[in-house]
Tab-separated table of C-alpha atoms in Angstrom:
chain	number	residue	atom	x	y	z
T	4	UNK	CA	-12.975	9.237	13.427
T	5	UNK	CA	-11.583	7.509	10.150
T	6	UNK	CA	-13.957	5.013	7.772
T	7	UNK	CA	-11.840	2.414	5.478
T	8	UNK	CA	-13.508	0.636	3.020
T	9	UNK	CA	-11.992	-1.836	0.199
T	10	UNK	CA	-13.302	-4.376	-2.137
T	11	UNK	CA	-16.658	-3.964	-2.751
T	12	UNK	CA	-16.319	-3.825	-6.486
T	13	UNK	CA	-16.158	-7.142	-9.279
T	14	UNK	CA	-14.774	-7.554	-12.618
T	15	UNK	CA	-18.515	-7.275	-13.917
T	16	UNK	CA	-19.477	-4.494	-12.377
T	17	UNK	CA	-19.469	-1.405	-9.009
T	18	UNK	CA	-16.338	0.520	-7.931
T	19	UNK	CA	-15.225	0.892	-4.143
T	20	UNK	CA	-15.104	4.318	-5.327
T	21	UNK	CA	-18.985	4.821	-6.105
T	22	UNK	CA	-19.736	3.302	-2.747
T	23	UNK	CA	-17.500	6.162	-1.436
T	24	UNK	CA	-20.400	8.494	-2.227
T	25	UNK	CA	-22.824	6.061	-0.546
T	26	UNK	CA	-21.016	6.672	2.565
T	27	UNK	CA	-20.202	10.055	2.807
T	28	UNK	CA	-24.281	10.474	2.058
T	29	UNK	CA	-24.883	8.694	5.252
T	30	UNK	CA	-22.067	10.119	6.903
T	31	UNK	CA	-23.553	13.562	6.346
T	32	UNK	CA	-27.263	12.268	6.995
T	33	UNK	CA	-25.479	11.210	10.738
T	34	UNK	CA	-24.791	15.220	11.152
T	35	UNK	CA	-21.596	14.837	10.587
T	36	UNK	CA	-18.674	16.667	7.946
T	37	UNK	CA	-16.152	14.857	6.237
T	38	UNK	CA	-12.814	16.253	7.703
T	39	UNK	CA	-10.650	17.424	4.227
T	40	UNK	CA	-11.061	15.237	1.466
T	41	UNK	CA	-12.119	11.102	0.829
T	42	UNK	CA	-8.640	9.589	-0.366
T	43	UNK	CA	-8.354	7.170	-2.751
T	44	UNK	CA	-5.157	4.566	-1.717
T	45	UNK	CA	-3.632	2.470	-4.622
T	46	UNK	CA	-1.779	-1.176	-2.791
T	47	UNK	CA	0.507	-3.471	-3.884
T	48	UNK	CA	-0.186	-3.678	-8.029
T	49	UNK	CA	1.446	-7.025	-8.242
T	50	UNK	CA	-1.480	-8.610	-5.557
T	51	UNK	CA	-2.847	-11.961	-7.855
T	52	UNK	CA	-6.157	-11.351	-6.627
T	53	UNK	CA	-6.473	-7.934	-6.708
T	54	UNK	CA	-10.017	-6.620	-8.972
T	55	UNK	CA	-8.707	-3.810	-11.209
T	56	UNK	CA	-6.427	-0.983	-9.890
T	57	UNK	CA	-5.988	-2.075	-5.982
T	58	UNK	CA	-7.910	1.199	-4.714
T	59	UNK	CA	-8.644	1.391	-1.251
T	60	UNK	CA	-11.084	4.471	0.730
T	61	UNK	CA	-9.832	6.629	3.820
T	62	UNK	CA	-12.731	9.230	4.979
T	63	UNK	CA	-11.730	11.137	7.894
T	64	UNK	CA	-15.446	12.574	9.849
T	65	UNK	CA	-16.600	14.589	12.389
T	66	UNK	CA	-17.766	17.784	13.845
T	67	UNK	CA	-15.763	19.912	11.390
T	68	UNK	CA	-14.754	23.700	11.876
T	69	UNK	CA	-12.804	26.395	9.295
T	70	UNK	CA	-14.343	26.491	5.895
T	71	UNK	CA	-15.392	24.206	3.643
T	72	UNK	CA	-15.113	23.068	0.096
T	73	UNK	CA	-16.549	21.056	-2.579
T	74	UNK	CA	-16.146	17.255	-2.772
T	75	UNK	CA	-18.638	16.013	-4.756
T	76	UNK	CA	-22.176	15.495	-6.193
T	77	UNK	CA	-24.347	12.300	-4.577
T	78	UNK	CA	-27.905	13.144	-3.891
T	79	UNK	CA	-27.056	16.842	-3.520
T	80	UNK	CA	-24.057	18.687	-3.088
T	81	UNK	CA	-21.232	17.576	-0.141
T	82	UNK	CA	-19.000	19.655	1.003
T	83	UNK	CA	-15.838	18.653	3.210
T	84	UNK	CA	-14.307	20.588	5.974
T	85	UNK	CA	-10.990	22.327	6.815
T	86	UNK	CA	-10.486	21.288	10.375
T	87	UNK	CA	-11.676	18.594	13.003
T	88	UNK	CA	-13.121	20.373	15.653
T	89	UNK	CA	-15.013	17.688	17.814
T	90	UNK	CA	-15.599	13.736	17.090
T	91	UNK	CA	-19.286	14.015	17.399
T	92	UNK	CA	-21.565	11.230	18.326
T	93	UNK	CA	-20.820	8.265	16.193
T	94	UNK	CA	-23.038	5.535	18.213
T	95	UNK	CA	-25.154	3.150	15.755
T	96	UNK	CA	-23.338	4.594	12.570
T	97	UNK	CA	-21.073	1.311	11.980
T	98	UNK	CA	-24.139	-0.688	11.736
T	99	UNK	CA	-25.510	2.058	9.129
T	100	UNK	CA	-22.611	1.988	7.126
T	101	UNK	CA	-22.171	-1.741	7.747
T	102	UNK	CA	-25.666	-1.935	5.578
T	103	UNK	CA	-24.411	0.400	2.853
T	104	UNK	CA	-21.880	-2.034	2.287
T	105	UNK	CA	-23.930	-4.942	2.477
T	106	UNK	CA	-26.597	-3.213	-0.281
T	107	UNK	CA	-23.976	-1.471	-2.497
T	108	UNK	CA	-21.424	-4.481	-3.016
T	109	UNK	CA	-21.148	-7.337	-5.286
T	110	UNK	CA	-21.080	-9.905	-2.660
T	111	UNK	CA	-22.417	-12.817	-4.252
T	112	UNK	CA	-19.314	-12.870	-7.128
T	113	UNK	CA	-16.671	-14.514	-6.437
T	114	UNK	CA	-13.444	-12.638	-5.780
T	115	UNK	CA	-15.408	-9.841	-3.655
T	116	UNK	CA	-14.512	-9.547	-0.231
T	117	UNK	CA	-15.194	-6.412	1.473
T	118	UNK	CA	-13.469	-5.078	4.818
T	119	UNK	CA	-14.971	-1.801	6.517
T	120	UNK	CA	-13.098	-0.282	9.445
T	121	UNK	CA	-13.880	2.662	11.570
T	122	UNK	CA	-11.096	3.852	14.195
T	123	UNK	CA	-10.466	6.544	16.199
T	124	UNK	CA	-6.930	5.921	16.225
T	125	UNK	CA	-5.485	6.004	12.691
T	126	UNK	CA	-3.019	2.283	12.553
T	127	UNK	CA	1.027	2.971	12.086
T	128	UNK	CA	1.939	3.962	8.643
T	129	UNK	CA	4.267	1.090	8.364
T	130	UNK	CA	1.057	-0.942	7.789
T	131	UNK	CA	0.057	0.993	4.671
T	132	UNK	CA	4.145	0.675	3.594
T	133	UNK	CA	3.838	-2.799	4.154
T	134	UNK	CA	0.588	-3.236	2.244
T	135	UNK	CA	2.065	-1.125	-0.785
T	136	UNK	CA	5.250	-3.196	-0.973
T	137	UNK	CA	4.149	-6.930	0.027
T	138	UNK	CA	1.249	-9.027	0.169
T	139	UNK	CA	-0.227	-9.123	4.146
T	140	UNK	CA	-2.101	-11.456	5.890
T	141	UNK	CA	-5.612	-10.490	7.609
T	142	UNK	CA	-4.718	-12.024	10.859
T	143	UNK	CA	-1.616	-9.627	11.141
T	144	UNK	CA	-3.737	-6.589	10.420
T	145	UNK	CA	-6.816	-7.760	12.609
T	146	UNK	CA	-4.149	-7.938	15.579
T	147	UNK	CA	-2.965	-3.991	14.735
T	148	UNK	CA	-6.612	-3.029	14.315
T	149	UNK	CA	-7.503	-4.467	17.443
T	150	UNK	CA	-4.836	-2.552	19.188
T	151	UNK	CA	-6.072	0.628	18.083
T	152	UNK	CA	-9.521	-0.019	19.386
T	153	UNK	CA	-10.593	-0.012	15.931
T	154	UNK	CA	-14.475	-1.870	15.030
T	155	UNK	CA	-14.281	-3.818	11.861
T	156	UNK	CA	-16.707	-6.047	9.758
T	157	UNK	CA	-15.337	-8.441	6.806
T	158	UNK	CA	-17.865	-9.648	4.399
T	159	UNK	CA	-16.735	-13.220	2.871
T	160	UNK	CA	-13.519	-14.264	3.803
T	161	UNK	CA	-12.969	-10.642	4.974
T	162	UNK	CA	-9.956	-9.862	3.203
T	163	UNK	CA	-10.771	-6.280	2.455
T	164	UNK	CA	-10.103	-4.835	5.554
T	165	UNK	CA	-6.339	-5.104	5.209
T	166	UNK	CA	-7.072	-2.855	2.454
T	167	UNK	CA	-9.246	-0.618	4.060
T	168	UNK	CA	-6.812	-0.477	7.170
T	169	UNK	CA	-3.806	0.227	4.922
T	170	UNK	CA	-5.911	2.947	3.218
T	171	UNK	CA	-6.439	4.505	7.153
T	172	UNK	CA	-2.829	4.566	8.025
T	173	UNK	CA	-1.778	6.571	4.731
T	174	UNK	CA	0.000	9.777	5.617
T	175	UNK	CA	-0.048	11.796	2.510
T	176	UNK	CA	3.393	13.493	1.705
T	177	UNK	CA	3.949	13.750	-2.041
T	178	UNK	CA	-0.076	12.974	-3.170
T	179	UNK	CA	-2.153	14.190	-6.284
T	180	UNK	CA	-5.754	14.398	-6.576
T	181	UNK	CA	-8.580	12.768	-8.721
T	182	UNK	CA	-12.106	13.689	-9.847
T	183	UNK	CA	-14.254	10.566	-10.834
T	184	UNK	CA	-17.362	10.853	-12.710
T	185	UNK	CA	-19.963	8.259	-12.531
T	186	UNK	CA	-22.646	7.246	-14.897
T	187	UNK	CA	-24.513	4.954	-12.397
T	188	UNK	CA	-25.625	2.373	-15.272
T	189	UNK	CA	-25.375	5.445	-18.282
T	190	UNK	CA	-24.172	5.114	-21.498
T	191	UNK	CA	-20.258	6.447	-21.624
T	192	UNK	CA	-19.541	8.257	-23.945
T	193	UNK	CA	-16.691	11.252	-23.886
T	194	UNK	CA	-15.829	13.779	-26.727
T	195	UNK	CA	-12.065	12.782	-28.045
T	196	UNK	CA	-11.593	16.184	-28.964
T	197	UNK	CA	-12.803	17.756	-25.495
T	198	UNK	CA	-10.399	15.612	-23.758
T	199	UNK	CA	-7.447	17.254	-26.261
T	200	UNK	CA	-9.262	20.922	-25.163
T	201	UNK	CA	-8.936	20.130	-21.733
T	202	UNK	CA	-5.737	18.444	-21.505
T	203	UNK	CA	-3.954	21.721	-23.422
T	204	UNK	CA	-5.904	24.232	-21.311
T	205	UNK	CA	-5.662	22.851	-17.889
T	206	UNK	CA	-1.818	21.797	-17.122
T	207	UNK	CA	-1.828	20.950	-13.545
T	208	UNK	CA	-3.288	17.762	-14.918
T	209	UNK	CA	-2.029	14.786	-16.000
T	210	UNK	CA	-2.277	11.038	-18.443
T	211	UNK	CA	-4.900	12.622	-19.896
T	212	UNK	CA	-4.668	11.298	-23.639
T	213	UNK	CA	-2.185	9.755	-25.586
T	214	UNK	CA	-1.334	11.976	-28.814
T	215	UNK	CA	0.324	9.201	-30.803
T	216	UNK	CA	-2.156	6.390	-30.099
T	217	UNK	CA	-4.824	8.479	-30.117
T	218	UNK	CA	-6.127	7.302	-27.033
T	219	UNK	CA	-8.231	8.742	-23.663
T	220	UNK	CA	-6.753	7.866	-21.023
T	221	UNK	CA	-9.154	9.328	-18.636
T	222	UNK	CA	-11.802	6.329	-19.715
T	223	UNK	CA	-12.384	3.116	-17.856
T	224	UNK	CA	-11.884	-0.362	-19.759
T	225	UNK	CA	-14.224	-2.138	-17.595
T	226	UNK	CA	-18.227	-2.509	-16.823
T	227	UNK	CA	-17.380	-0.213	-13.551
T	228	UNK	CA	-20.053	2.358	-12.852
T	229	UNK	CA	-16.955	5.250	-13.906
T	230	UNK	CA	-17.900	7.880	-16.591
T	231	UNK	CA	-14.319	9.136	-16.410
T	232	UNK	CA	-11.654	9.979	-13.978
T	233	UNK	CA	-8.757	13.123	-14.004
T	234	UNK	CA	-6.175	13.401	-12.079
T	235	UNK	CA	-3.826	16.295	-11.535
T	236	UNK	CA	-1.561	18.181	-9.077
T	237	UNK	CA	-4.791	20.441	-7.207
T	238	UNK	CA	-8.308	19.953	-6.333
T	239	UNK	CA	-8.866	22.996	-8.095
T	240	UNK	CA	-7.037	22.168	-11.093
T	241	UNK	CA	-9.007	18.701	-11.227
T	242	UNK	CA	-12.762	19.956	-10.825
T	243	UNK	CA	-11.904	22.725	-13.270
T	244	UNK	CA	-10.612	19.985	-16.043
T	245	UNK	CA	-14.020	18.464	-15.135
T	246	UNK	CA	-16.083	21.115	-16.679
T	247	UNK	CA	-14.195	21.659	-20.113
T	248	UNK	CA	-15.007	17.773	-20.890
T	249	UNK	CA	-18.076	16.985	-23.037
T	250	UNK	CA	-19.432	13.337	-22.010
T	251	UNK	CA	-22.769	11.353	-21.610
T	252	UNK	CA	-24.582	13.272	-18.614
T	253	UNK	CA	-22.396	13.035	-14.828
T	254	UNK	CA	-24.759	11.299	-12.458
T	255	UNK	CA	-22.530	11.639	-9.408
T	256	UNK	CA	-18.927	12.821	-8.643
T	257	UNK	CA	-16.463	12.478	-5.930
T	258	UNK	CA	-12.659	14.587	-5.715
T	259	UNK	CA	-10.263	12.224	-3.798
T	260	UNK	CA	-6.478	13.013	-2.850
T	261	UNK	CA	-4.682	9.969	-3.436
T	262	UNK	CA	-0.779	8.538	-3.757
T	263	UNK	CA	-1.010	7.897	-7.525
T	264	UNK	CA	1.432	8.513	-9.786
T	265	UNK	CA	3.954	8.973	-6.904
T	266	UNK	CA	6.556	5.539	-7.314
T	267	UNK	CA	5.091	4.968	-3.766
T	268	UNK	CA	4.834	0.900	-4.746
T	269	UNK	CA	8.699	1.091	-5.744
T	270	UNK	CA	11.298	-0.429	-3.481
T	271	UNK	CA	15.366	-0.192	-4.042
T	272	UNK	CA	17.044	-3.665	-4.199
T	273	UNK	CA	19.471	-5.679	-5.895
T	274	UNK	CA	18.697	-7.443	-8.926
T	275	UNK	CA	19.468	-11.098	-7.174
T	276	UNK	CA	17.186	-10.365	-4.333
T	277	UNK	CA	13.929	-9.260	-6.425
T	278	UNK	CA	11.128	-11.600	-4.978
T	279	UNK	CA	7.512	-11.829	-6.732
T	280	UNK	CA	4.636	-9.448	-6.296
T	281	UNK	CA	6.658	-6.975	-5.744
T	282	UNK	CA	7.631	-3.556	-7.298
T	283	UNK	CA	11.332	-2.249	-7.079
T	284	UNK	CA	14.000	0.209	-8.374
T	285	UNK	CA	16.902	-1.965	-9.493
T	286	UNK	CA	20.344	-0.765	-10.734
T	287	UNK	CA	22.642	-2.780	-12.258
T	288	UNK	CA	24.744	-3.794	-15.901
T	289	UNK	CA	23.141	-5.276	-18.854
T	290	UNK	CA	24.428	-8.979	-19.059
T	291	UNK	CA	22.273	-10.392	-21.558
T	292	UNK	CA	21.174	-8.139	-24.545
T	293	UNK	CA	17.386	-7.710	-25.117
T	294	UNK	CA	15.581	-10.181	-27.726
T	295	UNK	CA	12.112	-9.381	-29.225
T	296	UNK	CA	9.902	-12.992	-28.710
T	297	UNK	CA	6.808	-13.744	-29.563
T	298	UNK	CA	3.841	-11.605	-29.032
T	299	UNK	CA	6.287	-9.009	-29.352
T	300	UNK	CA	8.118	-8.561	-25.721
T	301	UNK	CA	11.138	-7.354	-25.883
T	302	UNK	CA	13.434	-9.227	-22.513
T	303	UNK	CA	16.943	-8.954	-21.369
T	304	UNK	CA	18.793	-9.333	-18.368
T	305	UNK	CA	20.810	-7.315	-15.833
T	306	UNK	CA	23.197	-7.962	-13.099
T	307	UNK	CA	24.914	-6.556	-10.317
T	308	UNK	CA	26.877	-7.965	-7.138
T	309	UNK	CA	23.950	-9.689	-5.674
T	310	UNK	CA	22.767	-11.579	-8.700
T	311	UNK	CA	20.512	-11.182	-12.245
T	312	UNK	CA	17.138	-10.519	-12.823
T	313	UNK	CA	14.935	-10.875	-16.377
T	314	UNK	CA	13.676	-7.444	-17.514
T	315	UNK	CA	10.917	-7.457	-19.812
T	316	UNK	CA	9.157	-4.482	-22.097
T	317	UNK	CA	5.940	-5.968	-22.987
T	318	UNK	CA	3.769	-5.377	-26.136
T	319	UNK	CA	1.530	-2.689	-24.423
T	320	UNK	CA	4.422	-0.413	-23.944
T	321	UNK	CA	4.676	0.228	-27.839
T	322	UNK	CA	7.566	2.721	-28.606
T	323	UNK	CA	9.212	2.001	-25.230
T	324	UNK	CA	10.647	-0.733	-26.582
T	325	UNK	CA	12.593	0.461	-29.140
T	326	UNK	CA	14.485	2.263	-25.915
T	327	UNK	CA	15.077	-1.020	-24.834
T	328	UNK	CA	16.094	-2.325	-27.771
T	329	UNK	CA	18.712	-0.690	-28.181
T	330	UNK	CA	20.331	-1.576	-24.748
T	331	UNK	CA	23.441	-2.949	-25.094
T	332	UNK	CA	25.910	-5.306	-23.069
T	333	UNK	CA	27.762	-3.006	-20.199
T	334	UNK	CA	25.086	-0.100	-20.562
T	335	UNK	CA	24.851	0.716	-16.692
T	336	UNK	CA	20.500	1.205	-16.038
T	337	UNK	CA	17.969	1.434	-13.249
T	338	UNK	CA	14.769	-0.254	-14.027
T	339	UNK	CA	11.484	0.078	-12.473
T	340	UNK	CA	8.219	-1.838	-12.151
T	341	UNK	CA	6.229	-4.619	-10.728
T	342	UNK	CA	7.698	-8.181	-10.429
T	343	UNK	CA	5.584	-11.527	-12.141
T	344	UNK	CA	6.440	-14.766	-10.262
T	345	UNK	CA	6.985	-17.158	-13.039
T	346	UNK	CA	8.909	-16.183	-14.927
T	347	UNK	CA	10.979	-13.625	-12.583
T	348	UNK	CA	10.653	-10.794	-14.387
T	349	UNK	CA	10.514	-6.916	-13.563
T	350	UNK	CA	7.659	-5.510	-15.835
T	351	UNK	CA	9.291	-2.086	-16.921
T	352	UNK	CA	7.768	0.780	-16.247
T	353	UNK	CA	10.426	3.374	-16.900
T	354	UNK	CA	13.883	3.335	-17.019
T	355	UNK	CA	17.212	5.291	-15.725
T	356	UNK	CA	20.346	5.174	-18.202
T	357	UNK	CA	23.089	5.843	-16.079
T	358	UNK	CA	25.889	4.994	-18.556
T	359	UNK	CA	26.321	3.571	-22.176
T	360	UNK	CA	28.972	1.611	-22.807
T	361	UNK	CA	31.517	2.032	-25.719
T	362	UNK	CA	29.975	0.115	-28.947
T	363	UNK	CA	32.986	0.035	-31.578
T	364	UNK	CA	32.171	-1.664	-34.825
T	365	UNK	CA	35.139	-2.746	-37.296
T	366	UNK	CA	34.660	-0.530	-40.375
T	367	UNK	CA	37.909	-2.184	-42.392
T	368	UNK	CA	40.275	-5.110	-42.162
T	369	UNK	CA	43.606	-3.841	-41.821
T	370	UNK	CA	46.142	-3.428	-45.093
T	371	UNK	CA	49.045	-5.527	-45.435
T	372	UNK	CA	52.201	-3.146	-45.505
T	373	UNK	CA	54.097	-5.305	-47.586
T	374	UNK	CA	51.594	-6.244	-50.121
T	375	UNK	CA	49.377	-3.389	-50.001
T	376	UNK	CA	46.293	-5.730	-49.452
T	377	UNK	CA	43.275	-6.406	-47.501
T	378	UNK	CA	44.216	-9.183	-45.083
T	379	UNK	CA	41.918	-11.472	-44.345
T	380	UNK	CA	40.696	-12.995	-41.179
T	381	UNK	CA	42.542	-15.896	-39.354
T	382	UNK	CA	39.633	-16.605	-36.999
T	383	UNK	CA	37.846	-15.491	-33.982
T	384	UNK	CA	40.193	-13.644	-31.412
T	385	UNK	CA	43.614	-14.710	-33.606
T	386	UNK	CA	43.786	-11.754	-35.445
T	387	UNK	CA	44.938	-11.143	-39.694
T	388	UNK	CA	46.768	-12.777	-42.278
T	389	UNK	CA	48.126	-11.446	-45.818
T	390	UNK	CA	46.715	-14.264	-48.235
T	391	UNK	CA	49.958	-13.559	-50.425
T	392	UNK	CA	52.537	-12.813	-48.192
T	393	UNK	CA	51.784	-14.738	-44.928
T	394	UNK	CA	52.256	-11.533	-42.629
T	395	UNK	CA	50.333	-11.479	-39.416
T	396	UNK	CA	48.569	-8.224	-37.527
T	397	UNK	CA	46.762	-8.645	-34.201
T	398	UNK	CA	42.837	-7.404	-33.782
T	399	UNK	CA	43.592	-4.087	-32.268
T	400	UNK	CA	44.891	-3.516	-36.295
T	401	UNK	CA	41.403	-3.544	-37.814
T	402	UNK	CA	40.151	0.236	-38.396
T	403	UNK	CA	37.427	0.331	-35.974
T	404	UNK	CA	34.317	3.162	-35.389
T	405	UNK	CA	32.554	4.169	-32.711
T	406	UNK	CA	28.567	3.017	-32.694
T	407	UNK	CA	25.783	5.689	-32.633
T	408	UNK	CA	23.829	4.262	-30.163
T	409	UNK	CA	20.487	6.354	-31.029
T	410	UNK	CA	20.773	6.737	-27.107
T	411	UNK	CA	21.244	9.623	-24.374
T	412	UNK	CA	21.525	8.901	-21.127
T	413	UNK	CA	18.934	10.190	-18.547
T	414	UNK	CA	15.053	8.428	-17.964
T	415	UNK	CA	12.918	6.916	-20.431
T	416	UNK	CA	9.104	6.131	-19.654
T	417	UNK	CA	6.357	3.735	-21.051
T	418	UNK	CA	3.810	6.092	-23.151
T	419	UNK	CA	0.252	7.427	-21.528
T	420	UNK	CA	-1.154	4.410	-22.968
T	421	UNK	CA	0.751	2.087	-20.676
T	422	UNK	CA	0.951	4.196	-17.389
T	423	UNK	CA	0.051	2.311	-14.211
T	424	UNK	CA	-2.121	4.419	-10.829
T	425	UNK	CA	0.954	4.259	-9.310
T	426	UNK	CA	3.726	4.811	-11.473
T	427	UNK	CA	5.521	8.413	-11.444
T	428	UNK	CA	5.364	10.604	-14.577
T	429	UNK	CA	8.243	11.940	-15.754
T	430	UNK	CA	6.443	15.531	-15.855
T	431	UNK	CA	6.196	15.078	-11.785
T	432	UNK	CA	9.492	14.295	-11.402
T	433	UNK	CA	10.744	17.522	-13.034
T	434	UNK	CA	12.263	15.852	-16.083
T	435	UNK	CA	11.983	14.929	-19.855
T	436	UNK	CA	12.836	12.250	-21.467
T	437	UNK	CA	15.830	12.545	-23.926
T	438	UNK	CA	14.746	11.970	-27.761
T	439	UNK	CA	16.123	9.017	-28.787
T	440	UNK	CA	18.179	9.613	-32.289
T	441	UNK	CA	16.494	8.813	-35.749
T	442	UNK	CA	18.236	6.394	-37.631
C-alpha cells in the first residue's frame, strides 16, 4: 500500500514534512512497517502557487519482512523495513490518517490545499514526469487515480493530491537522501562552526555551507517547524552528519530518499520553444551580449535554429555572474534553469560552455609605408588613411590581438548560496568547475 500526502504546510507556518512523522506514527500504531524509507518528491519549481520548495510525501506500508533500519524519531523510535512481505489489513486507516491531516494542517490559510492518497497500485511514472516538468490539472490526475483504484480526500479546492499522486508514481533511479530535524515550535539555533566540522568530516554530503558567504545552508528561511535539514549521497552518511552538528535540542527527525539535486525538473529544448513554468536545458549561440540592470541582474540572449530566449543571472547568484559577464557574442553555451512568464526568461542555474568564440582587439593602427606614420581612421568598416600622403590600407591592416577571455570552457554553477532542491551539483555530476582567470 502507498500513502501520498502534499500541501499541508503555509508560508506562516508547518511543513508536509513534519506531518510525515504524524503519519508514519499512526501508520505504525495500525501494526503496520513502513516498507524502505518515506521519500520526499520535489515538483515543478516554476508552479506560481507553489508554498516553499514544492515537496511532496510517498510512504510505502505494510507487513514488512528482512531487516530493518532507522528512519526517524516521533514519539519513540521508527524503524522501516527491507521488504514487503504481506499488505496487511488497512480497513478504517484512510479515515485515521484522513484526521491527521485534518488536525496537523494549516487549513484555514489561504493557499493550503491538501490532497492525501492511498493506492495499492502505484499511478504511471509519466504522471510524476509530467508533474515535474508542467503544471497539471486535478481533474486529469483524479481520472488516473481513479483507474488505479486509488481512495483520495482533497481538503479545499483539493489541489494537493496531484502532488501527492505525483509523489506515489516516483521511481527512484539517480536519488539522494535527507535527514530533517524539527524543533516543533523551538528556538533554532545551529553552531556555524559545527556545520564547517561536519561538512569537512562527512563527504558523502552535500550544500552544506557556503565558505565565501559565510552562510548555512542546511537552515530554513521560513517560520516552518525545520531545525535543519542534510542531504547527502547515503542514509548512513546523512544520520551520521546529523550527530556532529551542535543546534537548539532535535524534537523529532525523519531520513527521506528523495530526487533532489538530480536536474530531474530539467527538460532539453530549443531556445524559441521555451514556454513558462518550466525548467529546461537549452543550447544555443550568444546573440545579444549580457548587460548588468538594475538591482544588479546580469541578462543576455541566445539563439539557435528555432528562435531566442532572454537568459538572466540574478542578484542572488553573486559571483556567478561575473561568468556570465564575460559571455561574449558567438560563445556557443547550454543554460539551465526554471523559466518566469513575463518576461521570458530562463533563470540560470548553471551553465555549459561549449565553445568561445575568437575575441580579437586592435592593439595599433597600421603604419603608412610611405610616410612612416600612424594612419588614421577613415570610418567604420572603410578602413585607413595617411593624413599626409593620402594612401589607403583596408581593416585586415590594423595589428590586431587575441582577447583573454578570463574563460575555460566546461560547466559553471551558481554558489551554495543560490542552489535550488532540485538543481544538480557539480560534485554529483563528477566535475569541477574551471577557475575563471584573474584579471
Amino acid at each position: 500500500m502507498w500513502l501520498g500526502v502534499d500541501d499541508t504546510d503555509s508560508r506562516e507556518g508547518m511543513c508536509t514534512t513534519h506531518l510525515a512523522g504524524d503519519l508514519i506514527a499512526a501508520i505504525n500504531h495500525a501494526g503496520l512497517d513502513v516498507i524502505g524509507y518515506p521519500r520526499l518528491v520535489r515538483l515543478n519549481p516554476t508552479v506560481p502557487w507553489k508554498t516553499r520548495g514544492n515537496g511532496a510525501i510517498a510512504i510505502q506500508f505494510g507487513r514488512g519482512g528482512g531487516g530493518r533500519h532507522l528512519i526517524g524519531q516521533v514519539e519513540g523510535e521508527r524503524y522501516g523495513r527491507e521488504r514487503l512481505r504481506a499488505h496487511g489489513d488497512t480497513g478504517g486507516l484512510f479515515p485515521q490518517l484522513v484526521e491527521v491531516v485534518r488536525r496537523r494542517a494549516r487549513l484555514d490559510t489561504p493557499g493550503t490545499n491538501p490532497g492525501l492518497v492511498m493506492s495499492r497500485v502505484k499511478p504511471p511514472v509519466a504522471l510524476y514526469r509530467r508533474a515535474v516538468h508542467h503544471i497539471m490539472d486535478r481533474e486529469e490526475v483524479a481520472a488516473v487515480l481513479e483507474d488505479a483504484g486509488a481512495v483520495y480526500r482533497g481538503f479545499n479546492d483539493g489541489r494537493g493530491i496531484i502532488g501527492a499522486a505525483a509523489a506515489l508514481a516516483w521511481r527512484p533511479g539517480d536519488a539522494t537522501y535527507e535527514v530533517i530535524t524539527y524543533r516543533n515550535g523551538g528556538r533554532r539555533w545551529v553552531d556555524e562552526e559545527s556545520v564547517r566540522h561536519m561538512d569537512r568530516r562527512c563527504p558523502d554530503t552535500f550544500d552544506n555551507y557556503d565558505y565565501l558567504h559565510r552562510h548555512v545552508k542546511i537552515l530554513p528561511a521560513s517560520p516552518c517547524p525545520v531545525l535543519y535539514g542534510i542531504r547527502g549521497e547515503s542514509p548512513e552518511g546523512v544520520r551520521e552528519a546529523m550527530h556532529q552538528v551542535a543546534s537548539s535540542p532535535v524534537r523529532r527527525w525523519l531520513l527521506f530518499q528523495t530526487n533532489q539535486a538530480t536536474d530531474a525538473h530539467l527538460e532539453k529544448t530549443g531556445a524559441g520553444e521555451v514556454r513558462p513554468f518550466s525548467s529546461v536545458a537549452v543550447t544555443g549561440t550568444v546573440s545579444r551580449e549580457p548587460r548588468t540592470i538594475r538591482g544588479g541582474h546580469v541578462l543576455f540572449e541566445i539563439r539557435d535554429a528555432t528562435g531566442g530566449v532572454d537568459c538572466a543571472a540574478y542578484e542572488p547568484t553573486k559571483e556567478f555572474r561575473d561568468v556570465v559577464r564575460r559571455l561574449r557574442r558567438g560563445d556557443v553555451v547550454t543554460v539551465c534553469g526554471g523559466v518566469r512568464e513575463e518576461p521570458l526568461t530562463v533563470n540560470l542555474e548553471k551553465m555549459f560552455i561549449r565553445r568561445l568564440a575568437k575575441i580579437r582587439e586592435k592593439r595599433e593602427n597600421p603604419v603608412c609605408p610611405d610616410c612612416g606614420k600612424h594612419m588614421k581612421s577613415a570610418g567604420g568598416g572603410q578602413g585607413y588613411r595617411c593624413a599626409r600622403c593620402g594612401r589607403r590600407a583596408g581593416e585586415e591592416a590594423a595589428r590586431m590581438v587575441p582577447v583573454e577571455r578570463g574563460l575555460h570552457c566546461g560547466w559553471y554553477e551558481v554558489p551554495v548560496v543560490a542552489r535550488r532542491h532540485l538543481a544538480k551539483p557539480l560534485r554529483r555530476m563528477g566535475v569541477e568547475a574551471p577557475a575563471p582567470d584573474t584579471e
